mmCIF file with all atom_site columns, C-alpha atoms and ligand atoms in Angstrom:
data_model
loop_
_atom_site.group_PDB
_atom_site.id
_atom_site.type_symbol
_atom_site.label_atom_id
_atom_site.label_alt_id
_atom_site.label_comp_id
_atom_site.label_asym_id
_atom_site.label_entity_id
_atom_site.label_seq_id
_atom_site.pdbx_PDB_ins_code
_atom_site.Cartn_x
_atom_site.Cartn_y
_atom_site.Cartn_z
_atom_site.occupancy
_atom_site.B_iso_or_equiv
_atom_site.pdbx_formal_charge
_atom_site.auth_seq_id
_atom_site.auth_comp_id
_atom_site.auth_asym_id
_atom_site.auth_atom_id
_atom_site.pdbx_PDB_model_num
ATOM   1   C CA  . UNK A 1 1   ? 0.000   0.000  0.000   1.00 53.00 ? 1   UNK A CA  1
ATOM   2   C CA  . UNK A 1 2   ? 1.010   3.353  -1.237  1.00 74.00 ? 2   UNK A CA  1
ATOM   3   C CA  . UNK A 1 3   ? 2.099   5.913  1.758   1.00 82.00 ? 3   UNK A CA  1
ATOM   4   C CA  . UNK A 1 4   ? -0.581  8.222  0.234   1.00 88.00 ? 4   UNK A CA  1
ATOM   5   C CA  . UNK A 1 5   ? -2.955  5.796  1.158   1.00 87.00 ? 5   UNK A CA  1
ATOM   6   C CA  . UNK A 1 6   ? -1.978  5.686  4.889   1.00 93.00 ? 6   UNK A CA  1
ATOM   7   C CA  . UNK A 1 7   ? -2.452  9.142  5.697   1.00 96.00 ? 7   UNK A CA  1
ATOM   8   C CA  . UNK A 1 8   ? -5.234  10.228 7.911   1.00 96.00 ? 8   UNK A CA  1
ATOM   9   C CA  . UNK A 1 9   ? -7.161  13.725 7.600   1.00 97.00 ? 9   UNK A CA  1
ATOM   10  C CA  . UNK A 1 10  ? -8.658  14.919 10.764  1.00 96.00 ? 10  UNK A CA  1
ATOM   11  C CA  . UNK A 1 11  ? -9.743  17.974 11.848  1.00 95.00 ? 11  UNK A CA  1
ATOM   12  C CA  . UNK A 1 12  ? -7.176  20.102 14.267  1.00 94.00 ? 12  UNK A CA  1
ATOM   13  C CA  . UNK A 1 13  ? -7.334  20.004 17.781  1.00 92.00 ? 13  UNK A CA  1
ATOM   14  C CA  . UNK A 1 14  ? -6.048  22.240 20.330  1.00 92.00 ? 14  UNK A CA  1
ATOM   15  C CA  . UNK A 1 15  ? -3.344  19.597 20.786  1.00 94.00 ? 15  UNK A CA  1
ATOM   16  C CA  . UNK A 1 16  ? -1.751  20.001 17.278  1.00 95.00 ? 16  UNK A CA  1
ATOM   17  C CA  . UNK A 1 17  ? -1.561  23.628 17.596  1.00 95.00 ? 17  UNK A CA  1
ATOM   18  C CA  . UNK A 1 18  ? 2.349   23.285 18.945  1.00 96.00 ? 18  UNK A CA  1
ATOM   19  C CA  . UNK A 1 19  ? 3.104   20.705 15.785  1.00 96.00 ? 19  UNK A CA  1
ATOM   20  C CA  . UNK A 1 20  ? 0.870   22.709 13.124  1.00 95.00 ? 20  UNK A CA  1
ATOM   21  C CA  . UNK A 1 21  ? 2.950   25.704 14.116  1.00 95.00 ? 21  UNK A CA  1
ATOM   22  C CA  . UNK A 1 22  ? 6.187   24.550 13.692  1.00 96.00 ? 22  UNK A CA  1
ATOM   23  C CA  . UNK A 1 23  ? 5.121   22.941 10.058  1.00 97.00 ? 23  UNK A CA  1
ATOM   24  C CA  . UNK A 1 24  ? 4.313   26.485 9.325   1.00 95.00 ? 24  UNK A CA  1
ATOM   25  C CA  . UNK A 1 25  ? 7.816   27.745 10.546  1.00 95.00 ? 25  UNK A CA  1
ATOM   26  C CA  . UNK A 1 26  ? 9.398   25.121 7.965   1.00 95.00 ? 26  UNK A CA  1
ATOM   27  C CA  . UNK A 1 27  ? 7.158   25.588 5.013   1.00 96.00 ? 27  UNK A CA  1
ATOM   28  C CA  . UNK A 1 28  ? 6.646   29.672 4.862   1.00 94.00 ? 28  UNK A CA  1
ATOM   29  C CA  . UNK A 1 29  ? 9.354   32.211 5.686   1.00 89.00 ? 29  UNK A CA  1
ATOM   30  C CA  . UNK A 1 30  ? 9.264   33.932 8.879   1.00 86.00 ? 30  UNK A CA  1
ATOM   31  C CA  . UNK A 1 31  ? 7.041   36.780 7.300   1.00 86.00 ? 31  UNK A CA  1
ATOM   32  C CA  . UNK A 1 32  ? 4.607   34.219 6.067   1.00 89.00 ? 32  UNK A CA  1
ATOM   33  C CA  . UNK A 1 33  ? 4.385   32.278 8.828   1.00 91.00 ? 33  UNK A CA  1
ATOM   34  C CA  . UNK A 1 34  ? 1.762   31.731 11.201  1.00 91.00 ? 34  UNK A CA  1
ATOM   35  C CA  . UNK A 1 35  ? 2.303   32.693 14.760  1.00 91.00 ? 35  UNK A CA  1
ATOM   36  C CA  . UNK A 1 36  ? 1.124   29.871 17.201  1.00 94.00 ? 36  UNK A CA  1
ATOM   37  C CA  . UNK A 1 37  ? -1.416  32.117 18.988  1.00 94.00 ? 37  UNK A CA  1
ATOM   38  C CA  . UNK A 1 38  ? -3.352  32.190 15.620  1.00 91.00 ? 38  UNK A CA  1
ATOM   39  C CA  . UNK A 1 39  ? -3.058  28.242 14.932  1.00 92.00 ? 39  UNK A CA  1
ATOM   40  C CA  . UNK A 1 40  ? -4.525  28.508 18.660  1.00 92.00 ? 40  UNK A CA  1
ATOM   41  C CA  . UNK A 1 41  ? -7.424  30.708 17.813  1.00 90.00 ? 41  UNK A CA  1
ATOM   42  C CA  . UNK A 1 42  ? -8.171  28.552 14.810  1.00 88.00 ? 42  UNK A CA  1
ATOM   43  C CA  . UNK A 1 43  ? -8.634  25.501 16.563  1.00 89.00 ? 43  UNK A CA  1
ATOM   44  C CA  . UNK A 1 44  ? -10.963 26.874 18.943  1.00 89.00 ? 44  UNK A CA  1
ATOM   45  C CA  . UNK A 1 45  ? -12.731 29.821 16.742  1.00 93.00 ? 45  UNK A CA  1
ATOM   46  C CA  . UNK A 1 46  ? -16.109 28.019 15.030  1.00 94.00 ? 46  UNK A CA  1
ATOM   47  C CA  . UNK A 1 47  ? -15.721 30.372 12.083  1.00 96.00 ? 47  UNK A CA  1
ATOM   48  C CA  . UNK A 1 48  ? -12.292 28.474 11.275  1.00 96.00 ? 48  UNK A CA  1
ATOM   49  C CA  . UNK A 1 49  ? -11.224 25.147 10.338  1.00 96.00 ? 49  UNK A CA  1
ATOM   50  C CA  . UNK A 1 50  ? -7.998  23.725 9.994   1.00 96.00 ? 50  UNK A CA  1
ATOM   51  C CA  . UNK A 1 51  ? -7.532  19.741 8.842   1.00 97.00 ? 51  UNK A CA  1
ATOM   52  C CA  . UNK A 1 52  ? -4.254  18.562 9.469   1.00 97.00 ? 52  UNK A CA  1
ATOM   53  C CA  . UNK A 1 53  ? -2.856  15.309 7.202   1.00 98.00 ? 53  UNK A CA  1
ATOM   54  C CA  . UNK A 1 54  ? -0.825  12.500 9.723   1.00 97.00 ? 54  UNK A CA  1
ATOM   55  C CA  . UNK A 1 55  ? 0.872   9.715  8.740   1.00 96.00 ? 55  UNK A CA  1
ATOM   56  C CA  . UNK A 1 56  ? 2.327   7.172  10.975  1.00 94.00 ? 56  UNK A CA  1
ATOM   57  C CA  . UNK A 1 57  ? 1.249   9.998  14.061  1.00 92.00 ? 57  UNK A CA  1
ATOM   58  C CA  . UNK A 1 58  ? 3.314   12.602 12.302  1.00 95.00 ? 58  UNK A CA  1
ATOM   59  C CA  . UNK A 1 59  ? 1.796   15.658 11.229  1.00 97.00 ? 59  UNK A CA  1
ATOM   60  C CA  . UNK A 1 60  ? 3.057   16.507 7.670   1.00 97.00 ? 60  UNK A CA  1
ATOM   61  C CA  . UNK A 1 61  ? 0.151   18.856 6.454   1.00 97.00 ? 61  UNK A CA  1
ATOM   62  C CA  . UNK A 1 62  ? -2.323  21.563 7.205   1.00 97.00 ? 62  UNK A CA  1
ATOM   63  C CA  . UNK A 1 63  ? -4.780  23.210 5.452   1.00 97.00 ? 63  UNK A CA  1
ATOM   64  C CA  . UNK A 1 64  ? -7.383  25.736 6.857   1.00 96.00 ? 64  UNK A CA  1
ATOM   65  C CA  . UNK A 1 65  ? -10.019 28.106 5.807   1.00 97.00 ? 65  UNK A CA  1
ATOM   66  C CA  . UNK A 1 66  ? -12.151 30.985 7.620   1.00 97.00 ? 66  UNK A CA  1
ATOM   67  C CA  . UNK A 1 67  ? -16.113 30.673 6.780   1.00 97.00 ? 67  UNK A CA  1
ATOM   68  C CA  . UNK A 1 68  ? -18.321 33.736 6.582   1.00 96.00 ? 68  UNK A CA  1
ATOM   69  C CA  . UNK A 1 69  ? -21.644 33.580 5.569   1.00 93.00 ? 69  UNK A CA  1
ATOM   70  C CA  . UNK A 1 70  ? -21.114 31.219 2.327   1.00 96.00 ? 70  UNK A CA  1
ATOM   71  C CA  . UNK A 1 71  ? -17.952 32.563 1.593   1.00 98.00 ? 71  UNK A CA  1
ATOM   72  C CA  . UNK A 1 72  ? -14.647 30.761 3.011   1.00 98.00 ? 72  UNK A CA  1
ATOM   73  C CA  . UNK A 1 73  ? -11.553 32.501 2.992   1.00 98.00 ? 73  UNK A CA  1
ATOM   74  C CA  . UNK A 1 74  ? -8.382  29.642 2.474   1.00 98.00 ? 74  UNK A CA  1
ATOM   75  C CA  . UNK A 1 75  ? -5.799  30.652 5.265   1.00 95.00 ? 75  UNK A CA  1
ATOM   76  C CA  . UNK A 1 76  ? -3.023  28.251 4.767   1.00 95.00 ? 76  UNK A CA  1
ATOM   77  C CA  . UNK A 1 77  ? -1.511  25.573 3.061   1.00 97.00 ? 77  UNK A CA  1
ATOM   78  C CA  . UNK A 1 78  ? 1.407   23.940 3.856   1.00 97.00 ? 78  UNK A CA  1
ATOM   79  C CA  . UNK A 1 79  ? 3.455   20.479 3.355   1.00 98.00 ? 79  UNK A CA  1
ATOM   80  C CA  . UNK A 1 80  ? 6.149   19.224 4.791   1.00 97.00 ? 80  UNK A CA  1
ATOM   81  C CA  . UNK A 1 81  ? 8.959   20.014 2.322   1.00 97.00 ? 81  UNK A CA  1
ATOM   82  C CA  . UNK A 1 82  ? 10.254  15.755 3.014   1.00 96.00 ? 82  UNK A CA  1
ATOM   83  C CA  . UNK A 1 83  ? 6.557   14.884 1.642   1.00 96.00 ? 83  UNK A CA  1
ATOM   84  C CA  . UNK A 1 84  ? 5.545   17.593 -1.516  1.00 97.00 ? 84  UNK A CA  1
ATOM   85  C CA  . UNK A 1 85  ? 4.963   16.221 -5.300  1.00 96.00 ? 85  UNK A CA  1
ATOM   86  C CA  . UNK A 1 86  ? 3.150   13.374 -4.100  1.00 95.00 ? 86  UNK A CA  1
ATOM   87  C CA  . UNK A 1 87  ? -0.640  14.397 -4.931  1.00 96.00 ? 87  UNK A CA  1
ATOM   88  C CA  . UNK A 1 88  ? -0.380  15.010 -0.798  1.00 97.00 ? 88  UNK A CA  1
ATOM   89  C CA  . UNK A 1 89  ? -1.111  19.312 -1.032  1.00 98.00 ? 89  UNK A CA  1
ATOM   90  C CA  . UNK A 1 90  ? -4.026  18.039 -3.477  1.00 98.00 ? 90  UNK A CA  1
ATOM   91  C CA  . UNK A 1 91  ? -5.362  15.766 -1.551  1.00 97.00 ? 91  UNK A CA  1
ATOM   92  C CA  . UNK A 1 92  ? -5.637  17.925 1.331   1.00 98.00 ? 92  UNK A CA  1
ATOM   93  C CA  . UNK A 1 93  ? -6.762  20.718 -0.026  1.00 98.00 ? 93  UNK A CA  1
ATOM   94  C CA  . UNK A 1 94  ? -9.643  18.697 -1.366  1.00 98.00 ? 94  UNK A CA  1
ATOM   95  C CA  . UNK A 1 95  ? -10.350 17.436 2.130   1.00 98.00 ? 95  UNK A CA  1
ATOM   96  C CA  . UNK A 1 96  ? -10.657 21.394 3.433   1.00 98.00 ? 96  UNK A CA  1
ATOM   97  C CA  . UNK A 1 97  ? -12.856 22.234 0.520   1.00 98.00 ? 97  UNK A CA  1
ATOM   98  C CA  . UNK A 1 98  ? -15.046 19.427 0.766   1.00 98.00 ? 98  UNK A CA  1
ATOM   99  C CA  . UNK A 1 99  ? -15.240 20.294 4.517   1.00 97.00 ? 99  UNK A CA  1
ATOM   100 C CA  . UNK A 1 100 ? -16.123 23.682 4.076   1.00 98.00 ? 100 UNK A CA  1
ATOM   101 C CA  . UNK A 1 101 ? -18.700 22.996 1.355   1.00 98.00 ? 101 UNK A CA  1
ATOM   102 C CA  . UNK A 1 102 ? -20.077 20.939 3.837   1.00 96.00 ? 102 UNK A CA  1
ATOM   103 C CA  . UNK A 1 103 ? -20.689 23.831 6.017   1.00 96.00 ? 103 UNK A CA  1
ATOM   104 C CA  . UNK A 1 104 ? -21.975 26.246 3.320   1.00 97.00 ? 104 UNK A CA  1
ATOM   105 C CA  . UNK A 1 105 ? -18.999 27.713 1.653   1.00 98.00 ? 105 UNK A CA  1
ATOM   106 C CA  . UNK A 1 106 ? -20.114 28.396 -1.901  1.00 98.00 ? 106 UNK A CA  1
ATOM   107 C CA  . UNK A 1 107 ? -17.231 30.414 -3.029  1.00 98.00 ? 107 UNK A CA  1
ATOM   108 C CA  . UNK A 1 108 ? -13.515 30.174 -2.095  1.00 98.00 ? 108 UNK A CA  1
ATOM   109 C CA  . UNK A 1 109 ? -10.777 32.744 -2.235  1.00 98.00 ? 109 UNK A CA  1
ATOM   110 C CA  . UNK A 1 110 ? -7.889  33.094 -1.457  1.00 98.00 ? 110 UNK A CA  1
ATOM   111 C CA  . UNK A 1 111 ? -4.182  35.251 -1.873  1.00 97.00 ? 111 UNK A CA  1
ATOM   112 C CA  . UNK A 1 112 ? -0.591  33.668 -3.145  1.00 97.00 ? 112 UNK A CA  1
ATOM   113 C CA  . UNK A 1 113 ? 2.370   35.092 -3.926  1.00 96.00 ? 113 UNK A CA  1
ATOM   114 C CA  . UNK A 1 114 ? 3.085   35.280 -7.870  1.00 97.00 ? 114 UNK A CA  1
ATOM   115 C CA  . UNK A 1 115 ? 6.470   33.529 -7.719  1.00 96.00 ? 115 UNK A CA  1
ATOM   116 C CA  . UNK A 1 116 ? 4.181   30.312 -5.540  1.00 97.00 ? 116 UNK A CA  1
ATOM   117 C CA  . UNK A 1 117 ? 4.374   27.876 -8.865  1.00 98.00 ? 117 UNK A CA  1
ATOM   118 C CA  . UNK A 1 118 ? 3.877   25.609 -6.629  1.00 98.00 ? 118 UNK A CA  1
ATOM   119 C CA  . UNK A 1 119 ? 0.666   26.761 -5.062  1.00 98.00 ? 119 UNK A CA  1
ATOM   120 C CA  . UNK A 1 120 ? -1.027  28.447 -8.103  1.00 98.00 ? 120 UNK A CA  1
ATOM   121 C CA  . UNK A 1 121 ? -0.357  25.211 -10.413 1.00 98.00 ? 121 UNK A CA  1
ATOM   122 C CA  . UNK A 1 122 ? -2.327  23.114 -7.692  1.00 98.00 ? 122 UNK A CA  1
ATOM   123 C CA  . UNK A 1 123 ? -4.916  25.832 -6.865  1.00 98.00 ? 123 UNK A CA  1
ATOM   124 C CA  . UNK A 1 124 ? -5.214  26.364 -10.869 1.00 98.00 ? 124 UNK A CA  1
ATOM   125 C CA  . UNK A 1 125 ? -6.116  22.305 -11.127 1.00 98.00 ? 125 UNK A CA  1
ATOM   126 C CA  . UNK A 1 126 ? -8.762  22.780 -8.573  1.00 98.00 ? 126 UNK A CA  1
ATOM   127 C CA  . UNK A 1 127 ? -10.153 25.701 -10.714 1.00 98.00 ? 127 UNK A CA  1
ATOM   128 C CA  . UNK A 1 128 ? -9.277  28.650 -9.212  1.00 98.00 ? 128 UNK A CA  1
ATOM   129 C CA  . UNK A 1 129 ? -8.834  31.881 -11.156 1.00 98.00 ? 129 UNK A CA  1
ATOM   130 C CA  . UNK A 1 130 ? -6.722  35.249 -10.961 1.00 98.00 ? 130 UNK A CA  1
ATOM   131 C CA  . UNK A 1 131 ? -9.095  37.972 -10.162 1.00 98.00 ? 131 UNK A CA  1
ATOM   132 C CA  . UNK A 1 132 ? -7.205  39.952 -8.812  1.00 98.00 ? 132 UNK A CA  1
ATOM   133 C CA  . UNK A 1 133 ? -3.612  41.545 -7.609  1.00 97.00 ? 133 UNK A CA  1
ATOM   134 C CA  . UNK A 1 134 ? -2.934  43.559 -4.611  1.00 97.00 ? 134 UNK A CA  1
ATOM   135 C CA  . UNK A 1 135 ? -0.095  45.262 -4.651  1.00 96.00 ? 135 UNK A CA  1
ATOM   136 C CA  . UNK A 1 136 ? 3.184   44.965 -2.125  1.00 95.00 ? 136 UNK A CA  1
ATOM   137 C CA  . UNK A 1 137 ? 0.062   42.813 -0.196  1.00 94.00 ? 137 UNK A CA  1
ATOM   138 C CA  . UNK A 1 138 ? 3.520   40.747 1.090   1.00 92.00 ? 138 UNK A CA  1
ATOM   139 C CA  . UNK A 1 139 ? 5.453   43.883 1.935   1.00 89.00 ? 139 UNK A CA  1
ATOM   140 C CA  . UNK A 1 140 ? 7.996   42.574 -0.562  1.00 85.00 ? 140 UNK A CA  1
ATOM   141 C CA  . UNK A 1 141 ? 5.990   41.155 -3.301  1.00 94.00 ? 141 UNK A CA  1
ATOM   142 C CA  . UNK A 1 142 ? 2.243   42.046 -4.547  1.00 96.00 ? 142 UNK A CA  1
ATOM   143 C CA  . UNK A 1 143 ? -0.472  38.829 -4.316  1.00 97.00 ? 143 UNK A CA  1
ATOM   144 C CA  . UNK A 1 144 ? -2.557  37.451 -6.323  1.00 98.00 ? 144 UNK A CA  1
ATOM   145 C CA  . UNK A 1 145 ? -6.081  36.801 -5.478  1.00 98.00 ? 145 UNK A CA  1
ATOM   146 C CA  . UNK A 1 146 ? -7.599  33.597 -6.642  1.00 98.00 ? 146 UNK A CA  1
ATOM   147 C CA  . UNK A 1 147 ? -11.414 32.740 -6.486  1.00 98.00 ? 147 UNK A CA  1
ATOM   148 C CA  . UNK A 1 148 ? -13.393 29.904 -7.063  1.00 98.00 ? 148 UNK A CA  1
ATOM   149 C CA  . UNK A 1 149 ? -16.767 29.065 -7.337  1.00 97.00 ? 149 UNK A CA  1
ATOM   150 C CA  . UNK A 1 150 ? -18.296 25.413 -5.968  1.00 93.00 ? 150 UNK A CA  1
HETATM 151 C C1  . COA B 2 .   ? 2.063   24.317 -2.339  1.00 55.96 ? 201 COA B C1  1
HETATM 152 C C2  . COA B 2 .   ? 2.227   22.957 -1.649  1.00 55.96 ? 201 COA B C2  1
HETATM 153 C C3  . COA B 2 .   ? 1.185   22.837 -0.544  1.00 55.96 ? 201 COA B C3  1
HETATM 154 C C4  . COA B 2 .   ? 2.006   21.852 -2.678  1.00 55.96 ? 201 COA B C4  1
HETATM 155 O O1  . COA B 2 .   ? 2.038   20.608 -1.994  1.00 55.96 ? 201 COA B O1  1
HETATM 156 P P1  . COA B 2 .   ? 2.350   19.231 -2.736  1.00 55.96 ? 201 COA B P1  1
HETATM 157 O O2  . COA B 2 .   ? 1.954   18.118 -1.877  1.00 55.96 ? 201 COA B O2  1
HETATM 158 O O3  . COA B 2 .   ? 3.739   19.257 -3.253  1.00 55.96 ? 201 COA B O3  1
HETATM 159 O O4  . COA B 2 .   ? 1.341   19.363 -4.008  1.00 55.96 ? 201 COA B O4  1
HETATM 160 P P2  . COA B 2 .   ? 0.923   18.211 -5.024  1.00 55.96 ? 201 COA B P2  1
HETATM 161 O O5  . COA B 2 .   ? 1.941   17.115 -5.030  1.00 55.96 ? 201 COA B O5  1
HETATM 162 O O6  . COA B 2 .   ? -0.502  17.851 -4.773  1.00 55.96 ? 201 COA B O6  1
HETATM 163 O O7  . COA B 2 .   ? 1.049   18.999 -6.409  1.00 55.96 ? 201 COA B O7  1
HETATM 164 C C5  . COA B 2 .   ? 0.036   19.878 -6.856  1.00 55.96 ? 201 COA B C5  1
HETATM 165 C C6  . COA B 2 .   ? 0.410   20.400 -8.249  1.00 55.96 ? 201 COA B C6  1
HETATM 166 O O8  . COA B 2 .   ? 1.482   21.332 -8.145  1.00 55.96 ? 201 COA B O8  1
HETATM 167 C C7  . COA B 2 .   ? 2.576   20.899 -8.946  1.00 55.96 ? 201 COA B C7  1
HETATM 168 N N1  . COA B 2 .   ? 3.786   21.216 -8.218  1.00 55.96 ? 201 COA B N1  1
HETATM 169 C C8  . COA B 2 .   ? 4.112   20.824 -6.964  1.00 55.96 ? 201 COA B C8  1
HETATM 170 N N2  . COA B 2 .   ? 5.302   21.340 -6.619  1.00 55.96 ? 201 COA B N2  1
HETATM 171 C C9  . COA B 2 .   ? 5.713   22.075 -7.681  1.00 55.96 ? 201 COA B C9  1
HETATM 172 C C10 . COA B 2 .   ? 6.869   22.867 -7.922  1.00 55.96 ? 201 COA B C10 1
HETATM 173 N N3  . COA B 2 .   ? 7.835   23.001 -7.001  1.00 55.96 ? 201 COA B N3  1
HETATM 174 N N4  . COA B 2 .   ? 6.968   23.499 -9.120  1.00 55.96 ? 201 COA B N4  1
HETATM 175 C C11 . COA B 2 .   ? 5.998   23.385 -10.051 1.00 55.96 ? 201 COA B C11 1
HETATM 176 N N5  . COA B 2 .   ? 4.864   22.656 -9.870  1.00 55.96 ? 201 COA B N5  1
HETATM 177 C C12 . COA B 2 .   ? 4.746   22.005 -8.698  1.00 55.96 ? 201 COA B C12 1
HETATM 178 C C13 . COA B 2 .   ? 2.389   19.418 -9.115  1.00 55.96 ? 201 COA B C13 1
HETATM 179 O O9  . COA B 2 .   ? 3.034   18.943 -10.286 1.00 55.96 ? 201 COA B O9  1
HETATM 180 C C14 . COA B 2 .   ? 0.871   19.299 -9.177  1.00 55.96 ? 201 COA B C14 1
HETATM 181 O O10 . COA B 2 .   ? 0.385   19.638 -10.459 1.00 55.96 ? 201 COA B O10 1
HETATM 182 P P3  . COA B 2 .   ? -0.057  18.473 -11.514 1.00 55.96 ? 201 COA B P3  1
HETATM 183 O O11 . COA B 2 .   ? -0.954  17.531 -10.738 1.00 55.96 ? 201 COA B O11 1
HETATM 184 O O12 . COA B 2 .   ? -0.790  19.226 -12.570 1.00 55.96 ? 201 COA B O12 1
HETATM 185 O O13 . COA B 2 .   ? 1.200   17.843 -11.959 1.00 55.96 ? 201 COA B O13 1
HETATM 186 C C15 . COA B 2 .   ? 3.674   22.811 -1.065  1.00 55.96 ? 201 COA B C15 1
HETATM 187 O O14 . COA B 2 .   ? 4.602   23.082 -2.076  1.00 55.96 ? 201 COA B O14 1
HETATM 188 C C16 . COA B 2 .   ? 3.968   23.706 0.134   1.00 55.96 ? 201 COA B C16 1
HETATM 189 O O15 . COA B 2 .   ? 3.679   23.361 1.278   1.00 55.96 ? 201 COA B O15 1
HETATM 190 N N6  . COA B 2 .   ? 4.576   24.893 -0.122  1.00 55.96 ? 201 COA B N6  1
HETATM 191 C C17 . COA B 2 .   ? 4.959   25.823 0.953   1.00 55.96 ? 201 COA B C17 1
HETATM 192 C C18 . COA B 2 .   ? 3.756   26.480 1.575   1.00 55.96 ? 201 COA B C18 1
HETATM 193 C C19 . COA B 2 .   ? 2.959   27.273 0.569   1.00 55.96 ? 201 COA B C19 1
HETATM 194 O O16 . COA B 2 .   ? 3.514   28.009 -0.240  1.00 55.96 ? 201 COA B O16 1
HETATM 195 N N7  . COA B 2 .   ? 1.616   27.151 0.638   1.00 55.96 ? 201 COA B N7  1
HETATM 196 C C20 . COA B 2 .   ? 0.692   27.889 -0.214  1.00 55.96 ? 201 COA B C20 1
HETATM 197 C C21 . COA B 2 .   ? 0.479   29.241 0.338   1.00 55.96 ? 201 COA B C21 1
HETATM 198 S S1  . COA B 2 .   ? -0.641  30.201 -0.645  1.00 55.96 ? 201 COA B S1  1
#
């Protein structure tokens, strides 16, 4: 069985906050990354979710969203750099879309940096569009705002 296969999606707790934090710290740059008193709110806030990706009781993804009304606004992505181009980002990205469809969400946006290949080529597969760009949004580089439409 494939290691894809093995990995289990769950919703965050409280008790990943420490863990999902410190995947943040290695995936983004320290202007990017989340501090750990937001991955705190998140896990308790009702207007967030967060679903983390474990295998073998390591965490080695997180995805989250915030949910207003029907509209659910992606706050993170991120994969542990020893587990990327395995279908594992897609896979739990579809998880925290199908989650927040589930309560409501109707359209999805979201910002990414321009030089995120990465990012945009899997939020591109999902559908996602440019409709926007907001400049120096990153202090040092403008985003890009994607949207997408269930
Ligand atoms: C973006 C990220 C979540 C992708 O995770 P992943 O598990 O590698 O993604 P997948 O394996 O599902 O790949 C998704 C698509 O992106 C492509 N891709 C992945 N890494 C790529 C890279 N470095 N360059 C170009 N394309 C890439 C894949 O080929 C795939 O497209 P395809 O199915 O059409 O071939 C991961 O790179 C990451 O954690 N980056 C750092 C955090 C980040 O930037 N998050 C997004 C913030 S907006």
């Amino acid at each position: 069985m494939g290691e894809t296969a093995r990995i289990n999606f769950r919703k965050m707790t409280p008790a990943d906050v420490t863990l999902a934090a410190k995947l943040d710290r290695r995936c983004f740059t320290k202007h990017d990354a989340w501090d750990i008193e937001w991955f705190r709110i998140a896990a308790t806030l009702p207007s967030f979710e967060f679903i983390v990706a474990e295998l073998d009781g390591k965490l080695i993804g997180c995805a989250g969203y915030e949910i207003e009304d029907y509209c659910a606004e992606v706050q993170s992505l991120a994969i542990d750099p020893n587990y990327r181009k395995q279908g594992i980002g897609t896979l739990l990205f579809m998880k925290m879309i199908l989650a927040a469809v589930d309560r409501g969400a109707e359209i999805f946006l979201l910002e990414v940096r321009p030089s995120n290949v990465a990012a945009i080529k899997l939020y591109k597969n999902f559908g996602f569009e440019v409709v926007d760009r907001l400049e120096n949004f990153y202090g040092n580089e403008d985003a890009l705002v994607m949207r997408w439409e269930v």
